[in-house]
Amino acid sequence: MRLLPAPQRAAMLEIYAFCRAVDDIADGTDPVPARRAALERWRADIRACCAGAGPETLGALQGHINAFGLACADFEAVIDGMLMDAGAEPLCAPPAATLDLYCDRVASAVGRLSVKVFGVPGDDGVLLAHHLGRALQLTNILRDIDEDAAVGRVYLPREPLLEAGVVLDDSTAGAIAADPALARACPQVAAQAQRHFDAARRLMRGYPAARVRTPRLMGAVYLALLGRLCERGWDCPRAPVRVGKLARAGILLRHALV
């Protein structure tokens, strides 16, 4: 975001602050009713901002909503995604359609807000948000299998898990994550993420490099992460994987400073 012009950077930082706030609520330790009520208060505040009458604390965000034409529906979609995480029963091996809805809400909806700030218009912007959002979120899911399982969540889709022979009936998230058959399901999810990365890159080639610099950089870092995850493999124990500073500096030189 530091590479963006000041007005765009300020808008993206406010969008990020909103996402961070609602994510912290969803992942918090308050009782489920309290977390859901807090998210609904955010919904009311966002609706007020979009109507030009938001609380004073959200004055900066309201200004960016007006300046960039940010859609209330996209903010609300993010909240709806957080409500999926703040339910009484955490997501555990959801059907592929449910996972895709979740990815749309928590990732692609953020993308739809972001592309308006970046200046990628119309259908191309929606498609870029669709593909890059899902690519990033699926990569996160593959990276965080064990971390998510520790809090009772398995975001990997049910169908490839069953096809691989993972035992799901009455299994805990920890047992699913530790099932040796899970390693056979992950490549299918990784391939899906790769297809979304490829589609996003094709879209971005049609725009001046400066306009899509930030999403290109995000995509390149996460694509490198996906590659390292695939190289490590999916068998337990799964060592943490990250893209180090030197690798990120190389990505910056290749993709951002052009």
mmCIF file of C-alpha atoms in Angstrom:
data_model
loop_
_atom_site.group_PDB
_atom_site.id
_atom_site.type_symbol
_atom_site.label_atom_id
_atom_site.label_comp_id
_atom_site.label_asym_id
_atom_site.label_seq_id
_atom_site.Cartn_x
_atom_site.Cartn_y
_atom_site.Cartn_z
ATOM 1 C CA MET A 1 0.000 0.000 0.000
ATOM 2 C CA ARG A 2 2.970 2.311 0.482
ATOM 3 C CA LEU A 3 3.398 2.319 -3.296
ATOM 4 C CA LEU A 4 -0.016 3.892 -3.865
ATOM 5 C CA PRO A 5 -0.605 7.635 -4.310
ATOM 6 C CA ALA A 6 -1.594 9.266 -1.025
ATOM 7 C CA PRO A 7 -5.405 9.422 -1.581
ATOM 8 C CA GLN A 8 -5.568 5.772 -2.638
ATOM 9 C CA ARG A 9 -3.238 4.714 0.162
ATOM 10 C CA ALA A 10 -5.410 6.484 2.742
ATOM 11 C CA ALA A 11 -8.535 4.798 1.389
ATOM 12 C CA MET A 12 -6.934 1.358 1.429
ATOM 13 C CA LEU A 13 -5.729 1.826 4.994
ATOM 14 C CA GLU A 14 -9.277 2.669 6.098
ATOM 15 C CA ILE A 15 -10.656 -0.386 4.281
ATOM 16 C CA TYR A 16 -7.969 -2.502 5.943
ATOM 17 C CA ALA A 17 -8.810 -1.042 9.369
ATOM 18 C CA PHE A 18 -12.465 -1.977 8.864
ATOM 19 C CA CYS A 19 -11.516 -5.525 7.850
ATOM 20 C CA ARG A 20 -9.147 -5.863 10.795
ATOM 21 C CA ALA A 21 -11.796 -4.642 13.234
ATOM 22 C CA VAL A 22 -14.524 -7.046 12.132
ATOM 23 C CA ASP A 23 -12.061 -9.939 11.834
ATOM 24 C CA ASP A 24 -10.886 -9.356 15.403
ATOM 25 C CA ILE A 25 -14.504 -9.495 16.564
ATOM 26 C CA ALA A 26 -15.177 -12.745 14.699
ATOM 27 C CA ASP A 27 -12.024 -14.376 16.065
ATOM 28 C CA GLY A 28 -12.426 -12.987 19.570
ATOM 29 C CA THR A 29 -13.196 -14.832 22.773
ATOM 30 C CA ASP A 30 -16.496 -13.138 23.623
ATOM 31 C CA PRO A 31 -19.605 -15.337 23.649
ATOM 32 C CA VAL A 32 -21.157 -15.934 20.234
ATOM 33 C CA PRO A 33 -24.187 -13.631 20.829
ATOM 34 C CA ALA A 34 -21.886 -10.765 21.849
ATOM 35 C CA ARG A 35 -19.673 -11.170 18.792
ATOM 36 C CA ARG A 36 -22.636 -11.343 16.438
ATOM 37 C CA ALA A 37 -24.199 -8.264 18.054
ATOM 38 C CA ALA A 38 -20.923 -6.350 17.650
ATOM 39 C CA LEU A 39 -20.787 -7.263 13.968
ATOM 40 C CA GLU A 40 -24.363 -6.094 13.485
ATOM 41 C CA ARG A 41 -23.432 -2.766 15.087
ATOM 42 C CA TRP A 42 -20.729 -2.462 12.453
ATOM 43 C CA ARG A 43 -23.354 -3.161 9.794
ATOM 44 C CA ALA A 44 -25.518 -0.326 11.107
ATOM 45 C CA ASP A 45 -22.529 2.045 11.174
ATOM 46 C CA ILE A 46 -21.506 1.132 7.616
ATOM 47 C CA ARG A 47 -25.037 1.667 6.352
ATOM 48 C CA ALA A 48 -25.030 5.070 8.042
ATOM 49 C CA CYS A 49 -21.684 5.925 6.420
ATOM 50 C CA CYS A 50 -22.989 4.961 2.999
ATOM 51 C CA ALA A 51 -26.005 7.196 3.597
ATOM 52 C CA GLY A 52 -23.716 10.089 4.536
ATOM 53 C CA ALA A 53 -24.596 10.048 8.227
ATOM 54 C CA GLY A 54 -21.975 7.785 9.803
ATOM 55 C CA PRO A 55 -20.512 8.196 13.284
ATOM 56 C CA GLU A 56 -17.766 10.760 13.737
ATOM 57 C CA THR A 57 -15.214 8.001 14.377
ATOM 58 C CA LEU A 58 -15.759 6.717 10.832
ATOM 59 C CA GLY A 59 -15.594 10.108 9.162
ATOM 60 C CA ALA A 60 -12.470 9.242 7.160
ATOM 61 C CA LEU A 61 -13.972 5.991 5.900
ATOM 62 C CA GLN A 62 -17.178 7.780 4.941
ATOM 63 C CA GLY A 63 -15.139 10.262 2.916
ATOM 64 C CA HIS A 64 -13.458 7.467 0.984
ATOM 65 C CA ILE A 65 -16.795 5.727 0.396
ATOM 66 C CA ASN A 66 -17.994 8.908 -1.278
ATOM 67 C CA ALA A 67 -14.762 9.639 -3.155
ATOM 68 C CA PHE A 68 -14.338 6.179 -4.684
ATOM 69 C CA GLY A 69 -17.970 5.048 -4.922
ATOM 70 C CA LEU A 70 -17.471 2.108 -2.559
ATOM 71 C CA ALA A 71 -20.544 -0.135 -2.366
ATOM 72 C CA CYS A 72 -22.337 -0.731 0.914
ATOM 73 C CA ALA A 73 -23.119 -4.269 -0.257
ATOM 74 C CA ASP A 74 -19.421 -5.127 -0.345
ATOM 75 C CA PHE A 75 -18.817 -3.913 3.212
ATOM 76 C CA GLU A 76 -21.867 -5.891 4.326
ATOM 77 C CA ALA A 77 -20.607 -8.978 2.508
ATOM 78 C CA VAL A 78 -17.412 -8.814 4.578
ATOM 79 C CA ILE A 79 -19.527 -8.620 7.741
ATOM 80 C CA ASP A 80 -21.582 -11.596 6.547
ATOM 81 C CA GLY A 81 -18.339 -13.538 6.109
ATOM 82 C CA MET A 82 -17.294 -12.667 9.639
ATOM 83 C CA LEU A 83 -20.682 -13.883 10.876
ATOM 84 C CA MET A 84 -19.903 -17.248 9.278
ATOM 85 C CA ASP A 85 -16.818 -17.395 11.504
ATOM 86 C CA ALA A 86 -18.692 -16.143 14.558
ATOM 87 C CA GLY A 87 -21.399 -18.802 14.458
ATOM 88 C CA ALA A 88 -22.060 -21.292 17.208
ATOM 89 C CA GLU A 89 -20.547 -24.026 15.017
ATOM 90 C CA PRO A 90 -17.246 -23.129 13.306
ATOM 91 C CA LEU A 91 -16.805 -23.981 9.650
ATOM 92 C CA CYS A 92 -15.481 -27.528 9.458
ATOM 93 C CA ALA A 93 -14.974 -29.121 6.039
ATOM 94 C CA PRO A 94 -17.765 -27.084 4.402
ATOM 95 C CA PRO A 95 -19.245 -28.047 1.017
ATOM 96 C CA ALA A 96 -17.396 -26.420 -1.884
ATOM 97 C CA ALA A 97 -20.303 -24.028 -2.542
ATOM 98 C CA THR A 98 -20.256 -22.837 1.078
ATOM 99 C CA LEU A 99 -16.494 -22.357 0.968
ATOM 100 C CA ASP A 100 -16.791 -20.371 -2.258
ATOM 101 C CA LEU A 101 -19.425 -18.124 -0.649
ATOM 102 C CA TYR A 102 -17.124 -17.659 2.347
ATOM 103 C CA CYS A 103 -14.189 -16.756 0.072
ATOM 104 C CA ASP A 104 -16.372 -14.294 -1.821
ATOM 105 C CA ARG A 105 -17.392 -12.580 1.391
ATOM 106 C CA VAL A 106 -14.102 -12.414 3.272
ATOM 107 C CA ALA A 107 -11.759 -11.931 0.305
ATOM 108 C CA SER A 108 -13.373 -11.079 -3.025
ATOM 109 C CA ALA A 109 -15.686 -8.504 -1.430
ATOM 110 C CA VAL A 110 -12.574 -6.766 -0.097
ATOM 111 C CA GLY A 111 -11.230 -6.983 -3.626
ATOM 112 C CA ARG A 112 -14.351 -5.328 -5.020
ATOM 113 C CA LEU A 113 -13.778 -2.409 -2.658
ATOM 114 C CA SER A 114 -10.083 -2.305 -3.504
ATOM 115 C CA VAL A 115 -10.366 -2.312 -7.301
ATOM 116 C CA LYS A 116 -12.458 0.847 -7.150
ATOM 117 C CA VAL A 117 -9.631 2.502 -5.258
ATOM 118 C CA PHE A 118 -7.034 1.137 -7.700
ATOM 119 C CA GLY A 119 -9.085 2.331 -10.673
ATOM 120 C CA VAL A 120 -9.876 -0.981 -12.379
ATOM 121 C CA PRO A 121 -13.372 -0.357 -13.721
ATOM 122 C CA GLY A 122 -16.530 -2.333 -14.348
ATOM 123 C CA ASP A 123 -16.602 -6.024 -15.131
ATOM 124 C CA ASP A 124 -12.811 -6.298 -15.217
ATOM 125 C CA GLY A 125 -12.605 -5.011 -11.672
ATOM 126 C CA VAL A 126 -15.259 -7.449 -10.465
ATOM 127 C CA LEU A 127 -13.502 -10.346 -12.194
ATOM 128 C CA LEU A 128 -10.107 -9.347 -10.796
ATOM 129 C CA ALA A 129 -11.590 -9.224 -7.299
ATOM 130 C CA HIS A 130 -13.254 -12.587 -7.876
ATOM 131 C CA HIS A 131 -10.106 -14.391 -8.983
ATOM 132 C CA LEU A 132 -7.416 -12.700 -6.902
ATOM 133 C CA GLY A 133 -9.559 -12.757 -3.752
ATOM 134 C CA ARG A 134 -10.169 -16.475 -4.061
ATOM 135 C CA ALA A 135 -6.521 -17.153 -4.933
ATOM 136 C CA LEU A 136 -5.309 -15.355 -1.824
ATOM 137 C CA GLN A 137 -7.911 -16.896 0.469
ATOM 138 C CA LEU A 138 -7.354 -20.461 -0.720
ATOM 139 C CA THR A 139 -3.622 -19.965 -0.218
ATOM 140 C CA ASN A 140 -4.292 -18.713 3.313
ATOM 141 C CA ILE A 141 -6.428 -21.779 3.982
ATOM 142 C CA LEU A 142 -3.671 -24.111 2.790
ATOM 143 C CA ARG A 143 -1.063 -22.258 4.850
ATOM 144 C CA ASP A 144 -3.131 -22.225 8.044
ATOM 145 C CA ILE A 145 -4.488 -25.804 8.185
ATOM 146 C CA ASP A 146 -3.017 -26.575 11.593
ATOM 147 C CA GLU A 147 -3.565 -23.119 13.068
ATOM 148 C CA ASP A 148 -7.232 -23.201 12.047
ATOM 149 C CA ALA A 149 -7.698 -26.756 13.327
ATOM 150 C CA ALA A 150 -6.448 -25.642 16.741
ATOM 151 C CA VAL A 151 -9.531 -23.401 17.045
ATOM 152 C CA GLY A 152 -11.942 -25.978 15.637
ATOM 153 C CA ARG A 153 -11.978 -24.884 11.992
ATOM 154 C CA VAL A 154 -11.229 -26.732 8.765
ATOM 155 C CA TYR A 155 -11.787 -24.567 5.697
ATOM 156 C CA LEU A 156 -10.743 -27.206 3.154
ATOM 157 C CA PRO A 157 -13.792 -28.201 1.083
ATOM 158 C CA ARG A 158 -15.651 -31.379 1.920
ATOM 159 C CA GLU A 159 -15.684 -32.945 -1.547
ATOM 160 C CA PRO A 160 -11.911 -33.373 -2.110
ATOM 161 C CA LEU A 161 -11.497 -34.479 1.501
ATOM 162 C CA LEU A 162 -14.049 -37.234 1.043
ATOM 163 C CA GLU A 163 -12.576 -38.181 -2.321
ATOM 164 C CA ALA A 164 -9.167 -38.494 -0.662
ATOM 165 C CA GLY A 165 -10.581 -40.746 2.032
ATOM 166 C CA VAL A 166 -10.500 -38.332 4.985
ATOM 167 C CA VAL A 167 -12.839 -39.459 7.774
ATOM 168 C CA LEU A 168 -15.275 -36.612 8.448
ATOM 169 C CA ASP A 169 -18.259 -38.077 10.326
ATOM 170 C CA ASP A 170 -18.020 -37.147 14.015
ATOM 171 C CA SER A 171 -14.373 -36.149 13.554
ATOM 172 C CA THR A 172 -12.927 -33.111 15.293
ATOM 173 C CA ALA A 173 -11.054 -30.447 13.349
ATOM 174 C CA GLY A 174 -7.813 -31.666 14.893
ATOM 175 C CA ALA A 175 -8.471 -35.236 13.789
ATOM 176 C CA ILE A 176 -9.273 -34.117 10.240
ATOM 177 C CA ALA A 177 -6.086 -32.046 10.045
ATOM 178 C CA ALA A 178 -4.050 -35.009 11.312
ATOM 179 C CA ASP A 179 -5.642 -37.563 8.965
ATOM 180 C CA PRO A 180 -2.903 -38.822 6.607
ATOM 181 C CA ALA A 181 -5.397 -38.801 3.725
ATOM 182 C CA LEU A 182 -5.703 -35.004 3.953
ATOM 183 C CA ALA A 183 -2.404 -34.710 2.077
ATOM 184 C CA ARG A 184 -4.112 -36.185 -0.984
ATOM 185 C CA ALA A 185 -6.835 -33.502 -0.954
ATOM 186 C CA CYS A 186 -4.608 -30.429 -0.688
ATOM 187 C CA PRO A 187 -3.147 -30.551 -4.222
ATOM 188 C CA GLN A 188 -6.665 -30.204 -5.645
ATOM 189 C CA VAL A 189 -7.236 -27.031 -3.612
ATOM 190 C CA ALA A 190 -3.782 -25.747 -4.578
ATOM 191 C CA ALA A 191 -4.597 -26.316 -8.255
ATOM 192 C CA GLN A 192 -7.815 -24.340 -7.828
ATOM 193 C CA ALA A 193 -5.866 -21.458 -6.273
ATOM 194 C CA GLN A 194 -3.373 -21.595 -9.154
ATOM 195 C CA ARG A 195 -6.177 -21.288 -11.710
ATOM 196 C CA HIS A 196 -7.439 -18.173 -9.949
ATOM 197 C CA PHE A 197 -3.917 -16.685 -9.878
ATOM 198 C CA ASP A 198 -3.576 -17.336 -13.605
ATOM 199 C CA ALA A 199 -6.932 -15.702 -14.390
ATOM 200 C CA ALA A 200 -6.060 -12.656 -12.275
ATOM 201 C CA ARG A 201 -2.711 -12.232 -14.024
ATOM 202 C CA ARG A 202 -4.365 -12.387 -17.453
ATOM 203 C CA LEU A 203 -6.757 -9.616 -16.421
ATOM 204 C CA MET A 204 -4.010 -7.393 -15.030
ATOM 205 C CA ARG A 205 -1.982 -7.627 -18.233
ATOM 206 C CA GLY A 206 -4.641 -5.470 -19.878
ATOM 207 C CA TYR A 207 -3.921 -2.465 -17.638
ATOM 208 C CA PRO A 208 -0.988 -0.082 -17.193
ATOM 209 C CA ALA A 209 1.487 -1.526 -14.706
ATOM 210 C CA ALA A 210 1.157 1.417 -12.313
ATOM 211 C CA ARG A 211 -2.604 0.994 -11.986
ATOM 212 C CA VAL A 212 -2.415 -2.645 -10.934
ATOM 213 C CA ARG A 213 0.913 -2.467 -9.113
ATOM 214 C CA THR A 214 -0.530 -3.260 -5.682
ATOM 215 C CA PRO A 215 -2.656 -6.268 -6.713
ATOM 216 C CA ARG A 216 0.215 -7.565 -8.865
ATOM 217 C CA LEU A 217 2.532 -7.404 -5.869
ATOM 218 C CA MET A 218 0.001 -9.096 -3.583
ATOM 219 C CA GLY A 219 -0.564 -11.819 -6.139
ATOM 220 C CA ALA A 220 3.153 -12.395 -6.668
ATOM 221 C CA VAL A 221 3.891 -12.763 -2.943
ATOM 222 C CA TYR A 222 1.021 -15.181 -2.405
ATOM 223 C CA LEU A 223 1.853 -17.153 -5.529
ATOM 224 C CA ALA A 224 5.373 -17.597 -4.166
ATOM 225 C CA LEU A 225 3.841 -18.753 -0.877
ATOM 226 C CA LEU A 226 1.655 -21.282 -2.687
ATOM 227 C CA GLY A 227 4.704 -22.599 -4.522
ATOM 228 C CA ARG A 228 6.588 -23.075 -1.267
ATOM 229 C CA LEU A 229 3.636 -24.841 0.316
ATOM 230 C CA CYS A 230 3.471 -27.257 -2.616
ATOM 231 C CA GLU A 231 7.231 -27.861 -2.409
ATOM 232 C CA ARG A 232 6.986 -28.598 1.322
ATOM 233 C CA GLY A 233 4.109 -30.999 0.836
ATOM 234 C CA TRP A 234 1.057 -31.681 2.952
ATOM 235 C CA ASP A 235 2.004 -34.605 5.174
ATOM 236 C CA CYS A 236 2.115 -34.160 8.948
ATOM 237 C CA PRO A 237 4.030 -32.669 10.616
ATOM 238 C CA ARG A 238 3.648 -29.582 8.424
ATOM 239 C CA ALA A 239 6.426 -27.063 9.022
ATOM 240 C CA PRO A 240 5.377 -23.390 8.828
ATOM 241 C CA VAL A 241 6.040 -21.779 5.454
ATOM 242 C CA ARG A 242 6.618 -18.119 4.727
ATOM 243 C CA VAL A 243 8.083 -15.877 2.046
ATOM 244 C CA GLY A 244 11.170 -14.313 3.622
ATOM 245 C CA LYS A 245 12.370 -10.723 3.393
ATOM 246 C CA LEU A 246 14.926 -11.414 0.687
ATOM 247 C CA ALA A 247 12.382 -13.192 -1.496
ATOM 248 C CA ARG A 248 9.861 -10.396 -0.960
ATOM 249 C CA ALA A 249 12.493 -7.826 -1.903
ATOM 250 C CA GLY A 250 13.070 -9.718 -5.152
ATOM 251 C CA ILE A 251 9.347 -9.748 -5.861
ATOM 252 C CA LEU A 252 9.233 -6.016 -5.196
ATOM 253 C CA LEU A 253 11.992 -5.395 -7.701
ATOM 254 C CA ARG A 254 10.384 -7.611 -10.349
ATOM 255 C CA HIS A 255 6.785 -6.504 -10.032
ATOM 256 C CA ALA A 256 6.393 -3.212 -8.232
ATOM 257 C CA LEU A 257 9.127 -0.890 -9.414
ATOM 258 C CA VAL A 258 8.024 -0.816 -13.037
#
